[in-house]
Coordinates of C-alpha atoms and ligand atoms in Angstrom, one line a residue:
M27 CA 135.3 78.6 137.0
S28 CA 133.4 77.4 134.0
I29 CA 132.5 79.9 131.2
R30 CA 128.8 80.8 130.8
A31 CA 127.0 82.1 127.7
L32 CA 126.7 85.9 127.3
K33 CA 123.8 87.7 128.9
G34 CA 120.9 87.6 126.4
F35 CA 122.4 84.8 124.4
K36 CA 120.6 81.5 124.8
D37 CA 121.4 77.9 124.0
I38 CA 118.6 76.0 122.4
L39 CA 118.8 72.7 124.2
P40 CA 117.9 69.2 122.7
D41 CA 114.6 69.2 124.7
E42 CA 113.5 72.4 122.9
A43 CA 114.9 71.6 119.4
G44 CA 111.7 69.6 118.3
V45 CA 109.5 72.7 118.9
W46 CA 111.9 74.9 116.9
Q47 CA 112.0 72.4 114.0
H48 CA 108.2 72.1 114.1
I49 CA 107.8 75.9 113.8
E50 CA 110.4 76.2 111.1
A51 CA 109.0 73.3 109.0
T52 CA 105.4 74.6 109.3
A53 CA 106.6 78.1 108.3
R54 CA 108.6 76.9 105.3
E55 CA 105.6 74.8 104.1
V56 CA 103.2 77.8 104.4
F57 CA 105.7 80.2 102.8
H58 CA 106.2 77.8 99.8
R59 CA 102.4 77.6 99.4
F60 CA 102.3 81.4 98.9
G61 CA 105.1 81.2 96.3
F62 CA 108.0 82.3 98.5
T63 CA 111.6 81.0 98.0
E64 CA 114.4 81.1 100.5
I65 CA 117.3 83.5 100.5
K66 CA 120.3 83.2 102.8
V67 CA 122.1 86.4 103.6
P68 CA 125.2 87.0 105.7
I69 CA 125.1 87.9 109.4
L70 CA 127.7 90.7 109.1
E71 CA 127.1 93.7 106.9
K72 CA 128.5 97.2 106.5
T73 CA 127.1 99.4 109.4
E74 CA 126.0 101.9 106.8
L75 CA 123.4 99.5 105.4
F76 CA 121.5 99.5 108.7
A77 CA 122.0 103.3 109.3
R78 CA 120.6 104.1 105.9
S79 CA 117.6 101.7 106.1
I80 CA 116.4 101.4 109.6
G81 CA 117.2 105.1 110.3
E82 CA 119.9 107.0 112.2
A83 CA 117.4 108.2 114.8
T84 CA 116.0 104.8 115.8
D85 CA 116.7 102.9 119.1
I86 CA 118.1 100.1 117.1
V87 CA 120.8 102.2 115.3
E88 CA 121.4 104.6 118.1
K89 CA 121.8 102.2 121.0
E90 CA 121.3 98.5 120.1
M91 CA 123.6 97.5 117.3
Y92 CA 126.6 95.1 117.7
S93 CA 129.0 97.2 115.7
F94 CA 132.8 96.9 115.5
T95 CA 135.7 98.0 113.4
D96 CA 137.2 94.9 111.6
R97 CA 140.8 94.3 110.9
N98 CA 140.6 96.4 107.8
G99 CA 139.3 99.4 109.7
E100 CA 135.8 99.0 108.2
S101 CA 132.7 99.5 110.4
I102 CA 130.8 96.2 110.5
T103 CA 127.5 95.3 112.2
M104 CA 125.9 92.0 113.2
R105 CA 122.5 92.3 111.5
P106 CA 119.8 93.5 113.9
E107 CA 117.0 92.5 111.4
G108 CA 116.7 90.8 108.0
T109 CA 115.0 93.3 105.7
A110 CA 118.0 95.5 105.0
S111 CA 120.3 92.5 104.1
V112 CA 117.6 90.9 101.8
L113 CA 117.2 94.2 100.0
R114 CA 120.9 94.7 99.7
A115 CA 121.2 91.2 98.1
F116 CA 118.2 91.9 95.8
I117 CA 119.8 95.0 94.5
E118 CA 123.4 93.6 94.3
H119 CA 122.2 90.6 92.3
G120 CA 119.6 92.4 90.1
L121 CA 116.9 89.9 91.2
Q122 CA 114.1 92.2 89.8
V123 CA 115.4 91.3 86.2
K124 CA 114.7 87.6 86.9
L125 CA 111.2 88.0 88.2
P126 CA 109.1 91.2 88.3
V127 CA 107.7 90.3 91.8
Q128 CA 110.1 88.6 94.2
K129 CA 108.8 86.8 97.2
L130 CA 111.7 85.9 99.5
Y131 CA 112.0 84.6 103.0
T132 CA 115.0 84.1 105.3
I133 CA 115.4 82.5 108.7
G134 CA 118.2 83.1 111.1
P135 CA 119.7 84.9 114.1
M136 CA 119.6 88.7 114.6
F137 CA 121.4 90.7 117.2
R138 CA 120.2 93.7 119.3
H139 CA 121.8 94.9 122.5
E140 CA 118.5 95.3 124.4
R141 CA 117.8 94.7 128.1
P142 CA 117.1 90.9 128.2
Q143 CA 113.7 89.8 129.7
K144 CA 111.1 87.1 128.9
G145 CA 110.8 86.9 125.1
R146 CA 113.5 89.5 124.6
L147 CA 117.1 88.4 123.9
R148 CA 120.2 89.9 122.5
Q149 CA 120.6 87.1 120.0
F150 CA 117.1 86.1 118.7
H151 CA 115.8 84.4 115.6
Q152 CA 113.5 85.8 113.0
M153 CA 111.6 84.2 110.1
S154 CA 111.4 87.2 107.8
V155 CA 109.5 87.5 104.5
E156 CA 109.7 90.2 101.9
V157 CA 107.8 90.8 98.6
L158 CA 109.5 93.2 96.2
G159 CA 108.0 94.8 93.1
L160 CA 104.3 95.3 93.8
D161 CA 102.3 97.9 95.8
H162 CA 98.8 96.5 95.2
P163 CA 96.8 96.7 98.4
L164 CA 95.6 93.1 98.0
L165 CA 99.2 92.1 98.3
D166 CA 99.3 93.8 101.8
A167 CA 96.2 91.7 102.7
E168 CA 97.8 88.6 101.3
V169 CA 101.1 89.0 103.2
I170 CA 99.2 89.7 106.4
A171 CA 97.0 86.6 105.7
M172 CA 100.1 84.4 105.3
G173 CA 101.3 85.4 108.8
W174 CA 97.8 84.9 110.2
L175 CA 97.5 81.4 108.5
L176 CA 100.9 80.3 109.8
L177 CA 100.1 81.2 113.4
D178 CA 96.7 79.5 113.0
E179 CA 98.4 76.3 111.6
L180 CA 100.7 76.4 114.6
G181 CA 97.6 76.5 116.8
L182 CA 98.3 79.9 118.2
S183 CA 95.8 82.6 118.7
V184 CA 96.9 86.2 118.4
S185 CA 95.4 89.6 117.5
L186 CA 96.1 91.7 114.6
Q187 CA 96.5 95.5 114.6
I188 CA 97.0 97.5 111.5
N189 CA 97.7 101.2 110.7
S190 CA 98.8 103.3 107.8
L191 CA 101.8 105.6 108.1
G192 CA 101.2 107.5 104.9
C193 CA 103.8 108.4 102.3
P194 CA 106.4 111.1 101.7
A195 CA 103.5 113.2 100.3
C196 CA 101.3 113.2 103.3
R197 CA 103.5 112.4 106.3
P198 CA 105.3 115.8 106.5
A199 CA 101.9 117.6 107.2
Y200 CA 101.1 115.0 109.9
K201 CA 104.6 115.5 111.4
E202 CA 103.9 119.2 111.6
A203 CA 100.5 118.7 113.3
L204 CA 102.1 116.3 115.7
L205 CA 105.0 118.6 116.5
S206 CA 102.7 121.5 117.3
F207 CA 100.7 119.2 119.6
L208 CA 103.9 118.0 121.3
A209 CA 105.3 121.5 121.6
A210 CA 102.5 122.4 123.9
R211 CA 103.2 119.4 126.1
Q212 CA 107.0 119.3 126.4
D213 CA 107.0 119.7 130.2
K214 CA 104.4 116.9 130.7
V215 CA 106.2 114.1 128.9
C216 CA 109.3 112.0 129.8
E217 CA 112.8 113.0 128.8
D218 CA 113.0 110.4 126.1
C219 CA 109.9 111.8 124.5
Q220 CA 111.2 115.4 124.7
R221 CA 114.3 114.3 122.9
R222 CA 112.4 112.3 120.3
S223 CA 110.1 115.2 119.6
S224 CA 113.1 116.8 117.8
T225 CA 114.8 113.7 116.4
N226 CA 111.9 111.3 115.4
P227 CA 108.5 112.7 116.5
L228 CA 106.3 109.8 115.4
R229 CA 108.2 107.5 117.8
V230 CA 106.9 109.3 120.9
L231 CA 103.5 107.7 120.2
D232 CA 105.2 104.4 121.0
C233 CA 106.4 105.5 124.5
K234 CA 105.9 102.8 127.1
S235 CA 105.2 105.3 130.0
A236 CA 101.5 105.3 131.0
H237 CA 101.8 109.0 131.8
C238 CA 103.0 109.9 128.3
Q239 CA 100.3 107.7 126.8
E240 CA 97.7 109.7 128.7
Q241 CA 99.0 112.9 127.1
Y242 CA 99.0 111.4 123.7
Q243 CA 95.3 110.3 123.9
A244 CA 94.3 113.6 122.2
A245 CA 97.2 113.6 119.7
P246 CA 96.3 114.1 116.0
S247 CA 95.8 110.8 114.1
I248 CA 97.9 109.9 111.1
L249 CA 94.8 108.4 109.5
D250 CA 93.2 111.9 109.4
H251 CA 96.2 113.2 107.4
L252 CA 96.5 110.5 104.7
C253 CA 96.6 111.8 101.1
P254 CA 93.8 110.4 98.9
D255 CA 96.1 107.7 97.4
C256 CA 97.2 106.5 100.8
A257 CA 93.7 106.6 102.2
D258 CA 92.5 104.5 99.2
H259 CA 95.3 102.1 99.6
F260 CA 94.5 101.6 103.3
R261 CA 90.8 101.2 102.6
R262 CA 91.5 98.5 99.9
T263 CA 94.0 96.7 102.2
R264 CA 91.3 96.5 104.9
A265 CA 88.7 95.3 102.3
G266 CA 91.2 92.6 101.3
L267 CA 91.4 91.4 105.0
D268 CA 87.6 91.5 105.2
L269 CA 87.4 89.3 102.1
L270 CA 89.6 86.8 103.8
A271 CA 87.6 87.1 107.1
I272 CA 90.8 88.1 109.0
P273 CA 89.8 90.1 112.1
Y274 CA 91.9 93.2 112.9
Q275 CA 91.8 96.4 114.9
V276 CA 93.0 99.7 113.5
N277 CA 95.5 101.3 115.8
N278 CA 96.3 104.7 114.6
F279 CA 99.2 105.1 117.1
M280 CA 101.1 102.1 116.0
V281 CA 104.4 103.6 114.6
R282 CA 107.0 100.8 114.6
G283 CA 110.6 101.1 115.6
L284 CA 112.1 101.2 112.1
D285 CA 112.0 104.3 109.9
Y286 CA 111.6 102.6 106.5
Y287 CA 107.9 102.0 106.7
C288 CA 105.2 103.8 104.7
R289 CA 101.5 103.0 104.3
T290 CA 100.5 99.7 105.8
T291 CA 102.1 98.6 109.1
F292 CA 100.9 95.7 111.3
E293 CA 101.6 93.8 114.4
L294 CA 100.5 90.3 115.5
L295 CA 100.1 90.5 119.2
T296 CA 99.6 88.3 122.3
D297 CA 98.9 89.2 125.9
A298 CA 100.5 85.9 127.1
L299 CA 104.2 87.1 127.1
G300 CA 104.1 90.1 129.4
A301 CA 105.6 93.3 128.0
Q302 CA 106.9 91.5 124.8
S303 CA 103.5 91.4 123.1
A304 CA 104.5 91.3 119.4
V305 CA 105.1 87.9 118.1
G306 CA 105.5 89.3 114.6
A307 CA 105.4 92.7 112.8
G308 CA 106.0 94.3 109.5
G309 CA 104.7 96.7 106.9
R310 CA 105.3 98.4 103.6
Y311 CA 108.6 100.1 102.7
D312 CA 108.0 101.5 99.1
G313 CA 111.0 103.9 98.9
L314 CA 113.6 101.7 100.6
V315 CA 115.0 99.8 97.5
E316 CA 115.6 103.1 95.8
Q317 CA 117.0 104.7 99.0
L318 CA 119.6 101.8 99.1
G319 CA 120.7 102.5 95.5
G320 CA 118.4 100.0 93.8
P321 CA 116.0 100.4 90.9
K322 CA 113.3 103.1 91.1
N323 CA 109.7 102.2 91.7
T324 CA 110.4 98.9 93.5
P325 CA 107.9 98.9 96.3
G326 CA 108.1 96.3 99.0
I327 CA 106.3 94.8 102.0
G328 CA 107.2 92.2 104.6
F329 CA 107.1 91.0 108.2
A330 CA 109.2 89.1 110.6
L331 CA 108.1 86.6 113.3
G332 CA 110.2 86.2 116.5
M333 CA 111.0 82.5 116.9
E334 CA 111.7 82.7 120.6
R335 CA 108.3 84.3 121.2
L336 CA 106.6 81.7 119.1
V337 CA 108.4 78.9 121.1
L338 CA 107.3 80.5 124.4
L339 CA 103.7 80.9 123.2
L340 CA 103.6 77.4 121.8
S341 CA 104.8 75.9 125.0
E342 CA 102.0 77.8 126.8
Q343 CA 99.2 77.2 124.3
Q344 CA 100.2 73.9 122.6
P345 CA 102.5 72.1 125.1
S346 CA 102.7 68.9 123.0
A347 CA 103.6 70.6 119.7
G348 CA 106.9 69.4 118.2
L349 CA 107.3 66.4 120.6
S350 CA 108.2 63.6 118.3
Q351 CA 109.1 60.0 118.6
Q352 CA 112.8 59.9 118.8
A353 CA 113.2 56.2 117.9
D354 CA 111.0 53.7 116.1
L355 CA 113.0 50.9 117.6
F356 CA 115.6 50.2 120.2
V357 CA 117.8 47.1 119.8
A358 CA 118.8 45.7 123.1
A359 CA 121.7 43.3 122.5
L360 CA 123.4 41.2 125.2
G361 CA 126.9 39.7 124.7
E362 CA 129.5 40.2 122.1
A363 CA 128.0 38.0 119.3
A364 CA 124.5 39.5 119.7
G365 CA 126.1 42.9 119.8
A366 CA 127.9 42.4 116.5
K367 CA 124.8 41.1 114.8
A368 CA 122.7 44.0 116.2
F369 CA 125.3 46.5 115.1
A370 CA 125.1 45.2 111.4
L371 CA 121.3 45.1 111.5
L372 CA 121.1 48.6 112.8
H373 CA 122.9 50.0 109.8
L374 CA 120.6 48.1 107.4
L375 CA 117.6 49.4 109.2
R376 CA 118.9 53.0 109.0
K377 CA 119.5 52.6 105.3
K378 CA 115.8 51.8 105.0
G379 CA 114.8 54.9 106.9
V380 CA 114.1 53.4 110.3
R381 CA 115.0 55.5 113.4
V382 CA 116.8 53.0 115.5
A383 CA 119.2 53.1 118.5
M384 CA 121.2 50.6 120.5
D385 CA 123.6 50.6 123.4
L386 CA 127.1 50.1 121.9
A387 CA 128.6 49.5 125.3
G388 CA 126.2 46.5 125.8
R389 CA 125.1 47.3 129.4
S390 CA 122.6 45.1 131.4
L391 CA 119.1 44.5 129.9
K392 CA 117.6 46.6 132.7
S393 CA 119.8 49.6 131.8
Q394 CA 119.1 49.1 128.1
M395 CA 115.4 49.1 128.7
K396 CA 115.8 52.4 130.5
Q397 CA 117.6 53.8 127.5
A398 CA 114.8 52.6 125.3
D399 CA 112.3 54.5 127.4
R400 CA 114.5 57.6 127.3
V401 CA 114.5 57.7 123.5
N402 CA 110.8 57.1 123.6
A403 CA 111.1 53.9 121.4
R404 CA 107.9 52.4 120.1
Y405 CA 109.5 48.9 119.9
V406 CA 112.4 47.1 121.5
L407 CA 114.1 44.2 119.8
I408 CA 115.7 42.0 122.5
M409 CA 118.6 39.9 121.3
G410 CA 119.9 38.1 124.4
E411 CA 122.4 35.2 124.4
E412 CA 119.6 32.7 124.9
E413 CA 117.6 34.2 122.0
L414 CA 120.7 34.1 119.8
A415 CA 121.3 30.5 120.6
A416 CA 117.7 29.8 119.4
N417 CA 118.2 32.0 116.5
E418 CA 115.3 34.2 117.5
A419 CA 114.8 37.7 118.9
V420 CA 111.9 39.1 120.8
L421 CA 110.1 42.2 119.6
R422 CA 108.2 44.1 122.3
D423 CA 105.6 46.8 121.6
M424 CA 106.4 49.3 124.3
A425 CA 102.8 50.7 124.5
S426 CA 100.8 47.5 124.5
K427 CA 103.6 45.3 126.0
E428 CA 102.7 42.6 123.4
Q429 CA 105.6 40.4 122.3
S430 CA 106.3 38.5 119.2
S431 CA 109.3 36.6 117.9
L432 CA 111.5 37.3 115.0
S433 CA 113.6 34.6 113.3
L434 CA 117.3 35.5 113.0
A435 CA 118.0 32.4 110.9
P436 CA 117.7 34.0 107.4
A437 CA 120.3 36.4 105.9
L438 CA 120.5 39.7 107.7
D439 CA 118.8 41.7 104.9
Q440 CA 115.8 39.4 105.1
V441 CA 115.7 39.7 108.9
C442 CA 115.7 43.5 108.3
A443 CA 112.8 43.3 105.8
E444 CA 110.7 41.0 108.1
L445 CA 111.4 43.4 111.0
I446 CA 110.3 46.5 109.0
K447 CA 107.0 44.7 108.1
K448 CA 106.4 44.1 111.8
L449 CA 107.1 47.7 112.7
N450 CA 104.6 49.2 110.2
Ligands
LIG514 P1 110.7 94.2 114.3 O1 109.4 94.6 114.8 O2 111.9 94.9 114.8 O3 110.6 94.2 112.7 O4 110.9 92.7 114.7 C1 110.0 91.7 114.3 C2 109.8 90.6 115.4 O5 111.0 90.1 115.9 C3 109.2 91.2 116.7 O6 107.8 91.3 116.6 C4 109.6 90.2 117.7 O7 108.7 89.0 117.7 C5 111.0 89.7 117.2 N1 112.0 90.4 118.0 C6 112.5 91.7 117.8 N2 113.4 92.0 118.7 C7 113.5 90.9 119.5 C8 114.3 90.6 120.6 N3 115.3 91.4 121.2 N4 114.2 89.3 121.2 C9 113.3 88.5 120.7 N5 112.5 88.7 119.7 C10 112.6 89.9 119.1 C11 111.7 93.8 112.0 O8 112.7 93.3 112.3 C12 111.4 94.1 110.5 N6 112.6 93.7 109.7 C13 110.2 93.2 110.0 C14 109.9 93.4 108.6 C15 110.2 92.6 107.6 N7 109.3 94.5 108.1 C16 109.2 94.3 106.8 N8 109.8 93.2 106.5

């Protein structure tokens, strides 16, 4: 029996690769426009890094991490997200000394042992951005605007929800208010919510059960409990979004699944992917650098976009995105002498940047024309035995079916130069 991939782990097949490349190239281009540089961080980290940042009482740390003990007896985890690793690297290499505000992005696979479904995998890919060293509310608006612009440039329409989760000064009072609200409703909510009420009460607001949601309609709002500084920060973040004409809805029940957030949080949502509605999400995490042993007063904000969800959305909303011409030219050579000449010509063309293919096995003309179709070639250069005897090849435009001849008499680099002229 053949071996299949693990459940929730997916191959990205050649047919899909163009869309992935298109998304990644567009993202890099947008990120660079906003002054971000790439950082590459390892897939494996000490388990403690995630427990200390994402939070012990989160679903990710409690039930979803791929953790194991390595050969040295150390507990290791395959990263479930990018922020913790980027911050670890930032601290370890003292990046704040080099630049007061660091704008970093990273792209790569993440691992969570969730129940797989459409848009939800166990190995998935994120494009994750982080800005460290500034807590100005206009930065929050700018970071959100970058995500918005990227999705717009990909031709995707999503909606934006924002919230503020307050700070260590104002959240405890909100937690108290929420706890007393929950205490009166323990018998009316699901078991998960009952458990969460004692471990991580804010998370109950994110419960997927419609019955629980009904109960929480009347729950106290975090936005009524913000301290003056947080309220002002949220007001100015919203004003920044207004200045950029980015539409948003305030969702005071958005709590996020990671514990490190404070103040601004946001989600970019779609209703086209069933239950997996967030194509991207993020927020501010002002205390996290210090909490991980880094320098004090190093605020941060960031977000991550889920690549698989973007690919799904793009194939629904922009089916032709990322489809590219695989070959400018296919050289169909027949017979050994023509094959040898074509083989040498191919290398010269590739040196000059032409995307060109040929059939090394020299099958029939019919079969080679089929191959040319398969690689979506714009032109086919036919070098048959007859043509070779006359020192000429035939160039066919595959769209218009027009043909012209190309002299093979000059030296091969001249033939190459002539051919390139005809292709342009
Ligand atoms: P997150 O909300 O856990 O945040 O994940 C961000 C995005 O990753 C989600 O909106 C979704 O598109 C994608 N995603 C998450 N889990 C899966 C999955 N199992 N399958 C497919 N896609 C998934 C974070 O990870 C934070 N580190 C974001 C951040 C960066 N906050 C600040 N900086």
